[in-house]
Amino acid sequence: MANDKITISTYEFPDEKAAREYLEELRWHGEPFCPHCGAVERIQKRKLDGYFRCLSCKSDFTVRTGTIFQRSHVPLDKWLYAMYLVTTARKGISSLQLSKELGVTQKTAWFMLKRIREACGNDNDDDDDHNGFLRGIVECDETYIGGKEANKLAGDRRSHPGNG
């Protein structure tokens, strides 16, 4: 194989353990650090797979801590598959369609979509009216917005059709 790099789009996660190990390697590169205090050297692995304890601040954490997966009981393999479906859908994906694909309830799929969309860029909460849309320099070519000319009121008809 010329390309040995594994990506989410070509790699299937058979279970949550494989997805957790993938995310741990992606996030920590084999050396977990505490998301609370940032300590690297005083990390103790717990008996349960995927759980760690920081001996500096006495906090327990997992790869989910501080991410969109935090406080979610949805398995990580379903989260990764959901992210794959959201990013590869040409016209977006509804929560109902996502729920059928993942085998979860529509309410859970809606929750997951909300978190994935927030992670993809709605990070400016101070301007809720625009949601990050049309910021900075915006250019627009000639265009008509509306219905057919025949359906418009007589006074609103353009005197020079063809000019935008």
Short mmCIF file of N, CA and C in Angstrom, two decimals:
data_model
loop_
_atom_site.label_atom_id
_atom_site.label_comp_id
_atom_site.label_asym_id
_atom_site.label_seq_id
_atom_site.Cartn_x
_atom_site.Cartn_y
_atom_site.Cartn_z
N MET A 1 0.82 -1.19 0.00
CA MET A 1 0.00 0.00 0.00
C MET A 1 0.86 1.24 0.00
N ALA A 2 0.51 2.20 -0.85
CA ALA A 2 1.27 3.43 -0.92
C ALA A 2 0.92 4.35 0.25
N ASN A 3 -0.34 4.34 0.66
CA ASN A 3 -0.77 5.22 1.73
C ASN A 3 -1.19 4.38 2.93
N ASP A 4 -0.32 4.31 3.95
CA ASP A 4 -0.61 3.52 5.14
C ASP A 4 -1.30 4.33 6.23
N LYS A 5 -1.58 5.58 5.98
CA LYS A 5 -2.20 6.45 6.97
C LYS A 5 -3.68 6.07 7.12
N ILE A 6 -4.12 5.89 8.34
CA ILE A 6 -5.51 5.51 8.62
C ILE A 6 -6.34 6.77 8.84
N THR A 7 -7.45 6.85 8.17
CA THR A 7 -8.36 7.98 8.35
C THR A 7 -9.72 7.45 8.78
N ILE A 8 -10.54 8.33 9.34
CA ILE A 8 -11.86 7.93 9.80
C ILE A 8 -12.71 7.44 8.64
N SER A 9 -12.57 8.04 7.48
CA SER A 9 -13.43 7.67 6.36
C SER A 9 -13.15 6.26 5.84
N THR A 10 -11.94 5.75 6.04
CA THR A 10 -11.63 4.43 5.51
C THR A 10 -11.49 3.37 6.60
N TYR A 11 -11.51 3.77 7.82
CA TYR A 11 -11.32 2.84 8.93
C TYR A 11 -12.63 2.65 9.68
N GLU A 12 -13.02 1.41 9.85
CA GLU A 12 -14.23 1.13 10.61
C GLU A 12 -13.84 0.79 12.04
N PHE A 13 -14.58 1.35 12.99
CA PHE A 13 -14.34 1.06 14.39
C PHE A 13 -15.32 -0.02 14.82
N PRO A 14 -14.83 -1.24 15.05
CA PRO A 14 -15.74 -2.34 15.37
C PRO A 14 -16.41 -2.21 16.73
N ASP A 15 -15.76 -1.53 17.67
CA ASP A 15 -16.35 -1.37 19.00
C ASP A 15 -15.85 -0.08 19.65
N GLU A 16 -16.36 0.19 20.84
CA GLU A 16 -15.99 1.43 21.52
C GLU A 16 -14.52 1.44 21.93
N LYS A 17 -13.97 0.28 22.27
CA LYS A 17 -12.57 0.21 22.68
C LYS A 17 -11.64 0.67 21.56
N ALA A 18 -11.89 0.22 20.35
CA ALA A 18 -11.06 0.63 19.21
C ALA A 18 -11.18 2.13 18.96
N ALA A 19 -12.39 2.67 19.09
CA ALA A 19 -12.59 4.11 18.90
C ALA A 19 -11.90 4.90 20.00
N ARG A 20 -11.99 4.42 21.25
CA ARG A 20 -11.33 5.10 22.38
C ARG A 20 -9.83 5.12 22.19
N GLU A 21 -9.24 3.99 21.80
CA GLU A 21 -7.80 3.91 21.59
C GLU A 21 -7.36 4.84 20.45
N TYR A 22 -8.17 4.91 19.40
CA TYR A 22 -7.87 5.82 18.29
C TYR A 22 -7.86 7.27 18.78
N LEU A 23 -8.89 7.67 19.56
CA LEU A 23 -8.97 9.05 20.05
C LEU A 23 -7.87 9.36 21.07
N GLU A 24 -7.51 8.38 21.90
CA GLU A 24 -6.41 8.60 22.85
C GLU A 24 -5.11 8.86 22.12
N GLU A 25 -4.85 8.09 21.08
CA GLU A 25 -3.62 8.30 20.31
C GLU A 25 -3.67 9.65 19.59
N LEU A 26 -4.82 9.98 19.06
CA LEU A 26 -4.97 11.24 18.34
C LEU A 26 -4.80 12.45 19.27
N ARG A 27 -5.33 12.35 20.48
CA ARG A 27 -5.31 13.48 21.42
C ARG A 27 -4.01 13.56 22.21
N TRP A 28 -3.52 12.43 22.69
CA TRP A 28 -2.40 12.44 23.63
C TRP A 28 -1.10 11.89 23.05
N HIS A 29 -1.12 11.24 21.92
CA HIS A 29 0.08 10.65 21.30
C HIS A 29 0.81 9.71 22.26
N GLY A 30 0.05 8.90 23.00
CA GLY A 30 0.64 7.91 23.88
C GLY A 30 1.03 8.41 25.26
N GLU A 31 0.88 9.71 25.52
CA GLU A 31 1.25 10.27 26.82
C GLU A 31 0.11 11.13 27.35
N PRO A 32 -0.83 10.52 28.11
CA PRO A 32 -1.99 11.29 28.59
C PRO A 32 -1.60 12.43 29.51
N PHE A 33 -2.35 13.52 29.41
CA PHE A 33 -2.14 14.66 30.30
C PHE A 33 -3.48 15.07 30.89
N CYS A 34 -3.44 15.69 32.03
CA CYS A 34 -4.65 16.07 32.75
C CYS A 34 -5.31 17.28 32.09
N PRO A 35 -6.58 17.16 31.71
CA PRO A 35 -7.25 18.30 31.09
C PRO A 35 -7.62 19.39 32.10
N HIS A 36 -7.50 19.08 33.40
CA HIS A 36 -7.85 20.05 34.43
C HIS A 36 -6.66 20.94 34.79
N CYS A 37 -5.50 20.33 35.06
CA CYS A 37 -4.34 21.13 35.48
C CYS A 37 -3.19 21.09 34.48
N GLY A 38 -3.25 20.20 33.49
CA GLY A 38 -2.21 20.12 32.47
C GLY A 38 -1.02 19.25 32.84
N ALA A 39 -1.07 18.58 33.98
CA ALA A 39 0.05 17.74 34.42
C ALA A 39 0.24 16.56 33.47
N VAL A 40 1.51 16.21 33.24
CA VAL A 40 1.84 15.10 32.35
C VAL A 40 2.49 13.96 33.12
N GLU A 41 3.34 14.30 34.08
CA GLU A 41 4.15 13.27 34.72
C GLU A 41 3.46 12.51 35.86
N ARG A 42 2.43 13.06 36.47
CA ARG A 42 1.79 12.39 37.61
C ARG A 42 0.42 11.84 37.23
N ILE A 43 0.38 11.04 36.18
CA ILE A 43 -0.87 10.45 35.70
C ILE A 43 -0.86 8.96 36.00
N GLN A 44 -1.94 8.49 36.64
CA GLN A 44 -2.05 7.08 37.01
C GLN A 44 -3.19 6.46 36.22
N LYS A 45 -2.93 5.32 35.63
CA LYS A 45 -3.97 4.60 34.88
C LYS A 45 -4.86 3.86 35.88
N ARG A 46 -6.18 3.96 35.71
CA ARG A 46 -7.13 3.30 36.61
C ARG A 46 -7.38 1.86 36.16
N LYS A 47 -8.11 1.12 36.98
CA LYS A 47 -8.41 -0.28 36.65
C LYS A 47 -9.34 -0.39 35.45
N LEU A 48 -10.30 0.52 35.35
CA LEU A 48 -11.21 0.52 34.20
C LEU A 48 -10.49 1.04 32.97
N ASP A 49 -10.72 0.40 31.84
CA ASP A 49 -10.08 0.84 30.59
C ASP A 49 -10.48 2.27 30.26
N GLY A 50 -9.49 3.08 29.95
CA GLY A 50 -9.75 4.43 29.49
C GLY A 50 -9.84 5.47 30.59
N TYR A 51 -9.75 5.07 31.85
CA TYR A 51 -9.84 6.02 32.96
C TYR A 51 -8.46 6.31 33.51
N PHE A 52 -8.21 7.58 33.82
CA PHE A 52 -6.94 8.03 34.35
C PHE A 52 -7.20 8.91 35.57
N ARG A 53 -6.18 9.03 36.44
CA ARG A 53 -6.27 9.90 37.61
C ARG A 53 -5.01 10.75 37.66
N CYS A 54 -5.23 12.05 37.83
CA CYS A 54 -4.12 12.98 37.98
C CYS A 54 -3.79 13.05 39.47
N LEU A 55 -2.56 12.71 39.82
CA LEU A 55 -2.15 12.74 41.22
C LEU A 55 -1.83 14.15 41.68
N SER A 56 -1.70 15.10 40.77
CA SER A 56 -1.44 16.49 41.14
C SER A 56 -2.71 17.17 41.64
N CYS A 57 -3.80 17.06 40.88
CA CYS A 57 -5.04 17.74 41.27
C CYS A 57 -6.12 16.78 41.74
N LYS A 58 -5.80 15.47 41.80
CA LYS A 58 -6.73 14.43 42.27
C LYS A 58 -8.01 14.34 41.44
N SER A 59 -7.91 14.59 40.14
CA SER A 59 -9.07 14.52 39.24
C SER A 59 -9.02 13.26 38.40
N ASP A 60 -10.19 12.66 38.19
CA ASP A 60 -10.31 11.55 37.27
C ASP A 60 -10.72 12.09 35.91
N PHE A 61 -10.22 11.46 34.85
CA PHE A 61 -10.57 11.92 33.50
C PHE A 61 -10.45 10.79 32.51
N THR A 62 -11.05 11.00 31.35
CA THR A 62 -10.97 10.08 30.22
C THR A 62 -10.65 10.92 28.98
N VAL A 63 -10.60 10.26 27.84
CA VAL A 63 -10.36 10.96 26.58
C VAL A 63 -11.56 11.86 26.24
N ARG A 64 -12.71 11.57 26.81
CA ARG A 64 -13.92 12.36 26.58
C ARG A 64 -13.90 13.71 27.30
N THR A 65 -13.16 13.82 28.39
CA THR A 65 -13.18 15.01 29.23
C THR A 65 -12.74 16.24 28.45
N GLY A 66 -13.58 17.27 28.48
CA GLY A 66 -13.27 18.53 27.81
C GLY A 66 -13.54 18.51 26.32
N THR A 67 -14.31 17.53 25.83
CA THR A 67 -14.62 17.45 24.41
C THR A 67 -16.13 17.42 24.22
N ILE A 68 -16.57 17.29 22.97
CA ILE A 68 -18.01 17.20 22.71
C ILE A 68 -18.59 15.89 23.19
N PHE A 69 -17.73 14.93 23.51
CA PHE A 69 -18.20 13.62 23.99
C PHE A 69 -18.47 13.61 25.49
N GLN A 70 -18.06 14.65 26.19
CA GLN A 70 -18.18 14.69 27.65
C GLN A 70 -19.64 14.59 28.08
N ARG A 71 -19.89 13.85 29.14
CA ARG A 71 -21.22 13.65 29.73
C ARG A 71 -22.21 13.05 28.74
N SER A 72 -21.71 12.21 27.86
CA SER A 72 -22.55 11.52 26.89
C SER A 72 -22.36 10.02 27.08
N HIS A 73 -23.47 9.29 27.07
CA HIS A 73 -23.39 7.85 27.22
C HIS A 73 -23.36 7.13 25.87
N VAL A 74 -23.33 7.89 24.80
CA VAL A 74 -23.27 7.31 23.46
C VAL A 74 -21.86 6.74 23.25
N PRO A 75 -21.74 5.51 22.78
CA PRO A 75 -20.41 4.94 22.55
C PRO A 75 -19.60 5.75 21.54
N LEU A 76 -18.29 5.77 21.74
CA LEU A 76 -17.42 6.57 20.89
C LEU A 76 -17.43 6.13 19.43
N ASP A 77 -17.63 4.83 19.18
CA ASP A 77 -17.66 4.39 17.78
C ASP A 77 -18.86 4.99 17.06
N LYS A 78 -19.97 5.18 17.76
CA LYS A 78 -21.14 5.81 17.14
C LYS A 78 -20.90 7.31 16.94
N TRP A 79 -20.19 7.94 17.88
CA TRP A 79 -19.83 9.35 17.71
C TRP A 79 -18.98 9.54 16.45
N LEU A 80 -17.98 8.71 16.28
CA LEU A 80 -17.09 8.85 15.12
C LEU A 80 -17.83 8.57 13.82
N TYR A 81 -18.73 7.59 13.84
CA TYR A 81 -19.51 7.31 12.65
C TYR A 81 -20.46 8.47 12.35
N ALA A 82 -21.03 9.07 13.39
CA ALA A 82 -21.91 10.23 13.20
C ALA A 82 -21.13 11.40 12.60
N MET A 83 -19.92 11.64 13.08
CA MET A 83 -19.11 12.72 12.53
C MET A 83 -18.77 12.45 11.06
N TYR A 84 -18.50 11.20 10.75
CA TYR A 84 -18.24 10.83 9.36
C TYR A 84 -19.47 11.11 8.49
N LEU A 85 -20.65 10.71 8.96
CA LEU A 85 -21.87 10.92 8.19
C LEU A 85 -22.18 12.40 8.01
N VAL A 86 -21.98 13.20 9.05
CA VAL A 86 -22.26 14.64 8.97
C VAL A 86 -21.32 15.32 7.99
N THR A 87 -20.04 14.95 8.03
CA THR A 87 -19.08 15.64 7.17
C THR A 87 -19.10 15.16 5.72
N THR A 88 -19.66 13.99 5.46
CA THR A 88 -19.68 13.50 4.08
C THR A 88 -21.04 13.67 3.40
N ALA A 89 -22.06 14.05 4.15
CA ALA A 89 -23.38 14.25 3.55
C ALA A 89 -23.36 15.53 2.72
N ARG A 90 -23.72 15.45 1.46
CA ARG A 90 -23.64 16.60 0.56
C ARG A 90 -24.62 17.71 0.95
N LYS A 91 -25.81 17.35 1.35
CA LYS A 91 -26.83 18.35 1.67
C LYS A 91 -27.19 18.35 3.15
N GLY A 92 -26.31 17.83 3.98
CA GLY A 92 -26.59 17.75 5.40
C GLY A 92 -27.34 16.46 5.73
N ILE A 93 -27.56 16.27 7.00
CA ILE A 93 -28.24 15.06 7.45
C ILE A 93 -29.19 15.44 8.57
N SER A 94 -30.37 14.88 8.56
CA SER A 94 -31.36 15.17 9.60
C SER A 94 -31.12 14.27 10.80
N SER A 95 -31.68 14.68 11.92
CA SER A 95 -31.55 13.85 13.12
C SER A 95 -32.30 12.53 12.96
N LEU A 96 -33.38 12.55 12.21
CA LEU A 96 -34.13 11.31 12.00
C LEU A 96 -33.31 10.32 11.17
N GLN A 97 -32.68 10.82 10.11
CA GLN A 97 -31.85 9.96 9.27
C GLN A 97 -30.64 9.44 10.06
N LEU A 98 -30.03 10.33 10.84
CA LEU A 98 -28.87 9.93 11.64
C LEU A 98 -29.26 8.88 12.67
N SER A 99 -30.44 9.02 13.27
CA SER A 99 -30.88 8.05 14.27
C SER A 99 -31.05 6.66 13.65
N LYS A 100 -31.55 6.62 12.43
CA LYS A 100 -31.71 5.33 11.75
C LYS A 100 -30.36 4.72 11.39
N GLU A 101 -29.42 5.54 10.98
CA GLU A 101 -28.08 5.04 10.60
C GLU A 101 -27.32 4.50 11.82
N LEU A 102 -27.46 5.19 12.96
CA LEU A 102 -26.68 4.83 14.15
C LEU A 102 -27.37 3.83 15.06
N GLY A 103 -28.69 3.71 14.92
CA GLY A 103 -29.42 2.83 15.82
C GLY A 103 -29.65 3.45 17.18
N VAL A 104 -29.83 4.78 17.22
CA VAL A 104 -30.14 5.49 18.46
C VAL A 104 -31.48 6.19 18.29
N THR A 105 -31.98 6.78 19.37
CA THR A 105 -33.25 7.50 19.27
C THR A 105 -33.04 8.82 18.52
N GLN A 106 -34.14 9.39 18.03
CA GLN A 106 -34.06 10.66 17.32
C GLN A 106 -33.58 11.76 18.25
N LYS A 107 -33.97 11.71 19.50
CA LYS A 107 -33.55 12.71 20.48
C LYS A 107 -32.03 12.66 20.70
N THR A 108 -31.48 11.45 20.78
CA THR A 108 -30.04 11.29 20.93
C THR A 108 -29.31 11.78 19.68
N ALA A 109 -29.85 11.47 18.51
CA ALA A 109 -29.23 11.93 17.26
C ALA A 109 -29.26 13.45 17.18
N TRP A 110 -30.34 14.07 17.62
CA TRP A 110 -30.43 15.54 17.63
C TRP A 110 -29.37 16.13 18.55
N PHE A 111 -29.20 15.53 19.73
CA PHE A 111 -28.18 15.96 20.69
C PHE A 111 -26.79 15.86 20.07
N MET A 112 -26.52 14.75 19.39
CA MET A 112 -25.22 14.55 18.78
C MET A 112 -24.97 15.56 17.66
N LEU A 113 -25.99 15.78 16.82
CA LEU A 113 -25.86 16.76 15.73
C LEU A 113 -25.59 18.15 16.27
N LYS A 114 -26.27 18.50 17.33
CA LYS A 114 -26.08 19.83 17.95
C LYS A 114 -24.63 20.00 18.40
N ARG A 115 -24.10 19.00 19.07
CA ARG A 115 -22.71 19.09 19.56
C ARG A 115 -21.71 19.08 18.40
N ILE A 116 -21.96 18.29 17.39
CA ILE A 116 -21.04 18.24 16.24
C ILE A 116 -21.04 19.58 15.51
N ARG A 117 -22.21 20.15 15.31
CA ARG A 117 -22.30 21.45 14.63
C ARG A 117 -21.64 22.55 15.45
N GLU A 118 -21.79 22.52 16.76
CA GLU A 118 -21.12 23.50 17.61
C GLU A 118 -19.61 23.37 17.51
N ALA A 119 -19.12 22.14 17.44
CA ALA A 119 -17.69 21.91 17.33
C ALA A 119 -17.14 22.34 15.97
N CYS A 120 -18.00 22.41 14.97
CA CYS A 120 -17.55 22.76 13.62
C CYS A 120 -17.47 24.26 13.38
N GLY A 121 -17.83 25.10 14.34
CA GLY A 121 -17.60 26.51 14.07
C GLY A 121 -18.50 27.54 14.68
N ASN A 122 -19.55 27.22 15.32
CA ASN A 122 -20.37 28.25 15.96
C ASN A 122 -19.75 28.63 17.30
N ASP A 123 -18.52 29.17 17.25
CA ASP A 123 -17.85 29.49 18.50
C ASP A 123 -18.04 30.94 18.91
N ASN A 124 -18.68 31.77 18.10
CA ASN A 124 -18.95 33.16 18.47
C ASN A 124 -20.37 33.27 19.00
N ASP A 125 -20.52 33.16 20.32
CA ASP A 125 -21.84 33.23 20.92
C ASP A 125 -22.30 34.66 21.12
N ASP A 126 -21.38 35.67 20.98
CA ASP A 126 -21.76 37.05 21.22
C ASP A 126 -22.62 37.62 20.10
N ASP A 127 -22.64 37.01 18.93
CA ASP A 127 -23.40 37.53 17.81
C ASP A 127 -24.36 36.44 17.32
N ASP A 128 -25.44 36.21 18.07
CA ASP A 128 -26.36 35.14 17.76
C ASP A 128 -27.21 35.41 16.53
N ASP A 129 -27.34 36.69 16.12
CA ASP A 129 -28.19 37.02 14.98
C ASP A 129 -27.61 36.50 13.68
N HIS A 130 -26.30 36.42 13.57
CA HIS A 130 -25.69 36.07 12.30
C HIS A 130 -25.07 34.68 12.29
N ASN A 131 -24.76 34.13 13.44
CA ASN A 131 -24.17 32.79 13.53
C ASN A 131 -22.94 32.64 12.65
N GLY A 132 -22.12 33.69 12.54
CA GLY A 132 -20.90 33.60 11.77
C GLY A 132 -21.10 33.65 10.27
N PHE A 133 -22.29 33.97 9.81
CA PHE A 133 -22.60 33.97 8.39
C PHE A 133 -22.43 35.38 7.82
N LEU A 134 -21.80 35.49 6.67
CA LEU A 134 -21.56 36.76 5.98
C LEU A 134 -20.81 37.76 6.85
N ARG A 135 -19.63 37.41 7.24
CA ARG A 135 -18.79 38.34 8.00
C ARG A 135 -17.66 38.81 7.13
N GLY A 136 -17.13 39.97 7.43
CA GLY A 136 -16.02 40.49 6.67
C GLY A 136 -16.50 41.07 5.34
N ILE A 137 -15.67 40.98 4.32
CA ILE A 137 -16.01 41.50 3.00
C ILE A 137 -16.92 40.51 2.29
N VAL A 138 -18.08 40.99 1.83
CA VAL A 138 -19.05 40.16 1.12
C VAL A 138 -19.28 40.79 -0.24
N GLU A 139 -19.07 40.04 -1.31
CA GLU A 139 -19.31 40.54 -2.66
C GLU A 139 -20.53 39.83 -3.22
N CYS A 140 -21.28 40.57 -4.06
CA CYS A 140 -22.46 39.98 -4.68
C CYS A 140 -22.54 40.47 -6.12
N ASP A 141 -22.73 39.58 -7.06
CA ASP A 141 -22.92 39.96 -8.45
C ASP A 141 -24.36 40.40 -8.67
N GLU A 142 -24.66 40.84 -9.90
CA GLU A 142 -26.03 41.24 -10.22
C GLU A 142 -26.98 40.08 -9.98
N THR A 143 -28.10 40.37 -9.36
CA THR A 143 -29.07 39.31 -9.11
C THR A 143 -30.45 39.89 -8.89
N TYR A 144 -31.45 39.14 -9.21
CA TYR A 144 -32.83 39.47 -8.89
C TYR A 144 -33.32 38.47 -7.87
N ILE A 145 -33.93 38.94 -6.84
CA ILE A 145 -34.46 38.06 -5.82
C ILE A 145 -35.97 38.25 -5.81
N GLY A 146 -36.70 37.18 -6.02
CA GLY A 146 -38.15 37.28 -6.03
C GLY A 146 -38.73 36.38 -7.09
N GLY A 147 -40.01 36.57 -7.36
CA GLY A 147 -40.72 35.71 -8.31
C GLY A 147 -40.68 36.25 -9.72
N LYS A 148 -41.63 35.80 -10.53
CA LYS A 148 -41.72 36.21 -11.93
C LYS A 148 -42.16 37.66 -12.01
N GLU A 149 -41.70 38.35 -13.06
CA GLU A 149 -42.06 39.76 -13.26
C GLU A 149 -43.56 39.92 -13.44
N ALA A 150 -44.21 38.96 -14.09
CA ALA A 150 -45.64 39.07 -14.36
C ALA A 150 -46.45 39.05 -13.07
N ASN A 151 -45.91 38.48 -12.02
CA ASN A 151 -46.64 38.39 -10.77
C ASN A 151 -46.45 39.60 -9.86
N LYS A 152 -45.56 40.52 -10.23
CA LYS A 152 -45.30 41.68 -9.39
C LYS A 152 -46.31 42.77 -9.67
N LEU A 153 -46.45 43.67 -8.71
CA LEU A 153 -47.36 44.81 -8.87
C LEU A 153 -46.86 45.71 -9.99
N ALA A 154 -47.79 46.44 -10.64
CA ALA A 154 -47.43 47.27 -11.79
C ALA A 154 -46.39 48.31 -11.43
N GLY A 155 -46.47 48.92 -10.27
CA GLY A 155 -45.52 49.96 -9.88
C GLY A 155 -44.15 49.42 -9.55
N ASP A 156 -44.06 48.14 -9.27
CA ASP A 156 -42.78 47.55 -8.88
C ASP A 156 -42.00 46.98 -10.06
N ARG A 157 -42.59 46.96 -11.24
CA ARG A 157 -41.88 46.37 -12.39
C ARG A 157 -40.67 47.22 -12.73
N ARG A 158 -39.65 46.54 -13.10
CA ARG A 158 -38.40 47.24 -13.41
C ARG A 158 -38.52 47.94 -14.77
N SER A 159 -38.02 49.15 -14.80
CA SER A 159 -38.10 49.87 -16.08
C SER A 159 -37.01 49.39 -17.04
N HIS A 160 -35.97 48.83 -16.52
CA HIS A 160 -34.87 48.35 -17.37
C HIS A 160 -34.56 46.91 -17.03
N PRO A 161 -35.33 45.96 -17.56
CA PRO A 161 -35.00 44.57 -17.25
C PRO A 161 -33.64 44.19 -17.79
N GLY A 162 -32.92 43.41 -17.04
CA GLY A 162 -31.58 43.02 -17.44
C GLY A 162 -30.52 43.69 -16.60
N ASN A 163 -30.84 44.81 -15.98
CA ASN A 163 -29.89 45.47 -15.09
C ASN A 163 -30.15 45.01 -13.67
N GLY A 164 -29.10 44.65 -12.96
CA GLY A 164 -29.26 44.15 -11.60
C GLY A 164 -29.20 45.22 -10.58
#
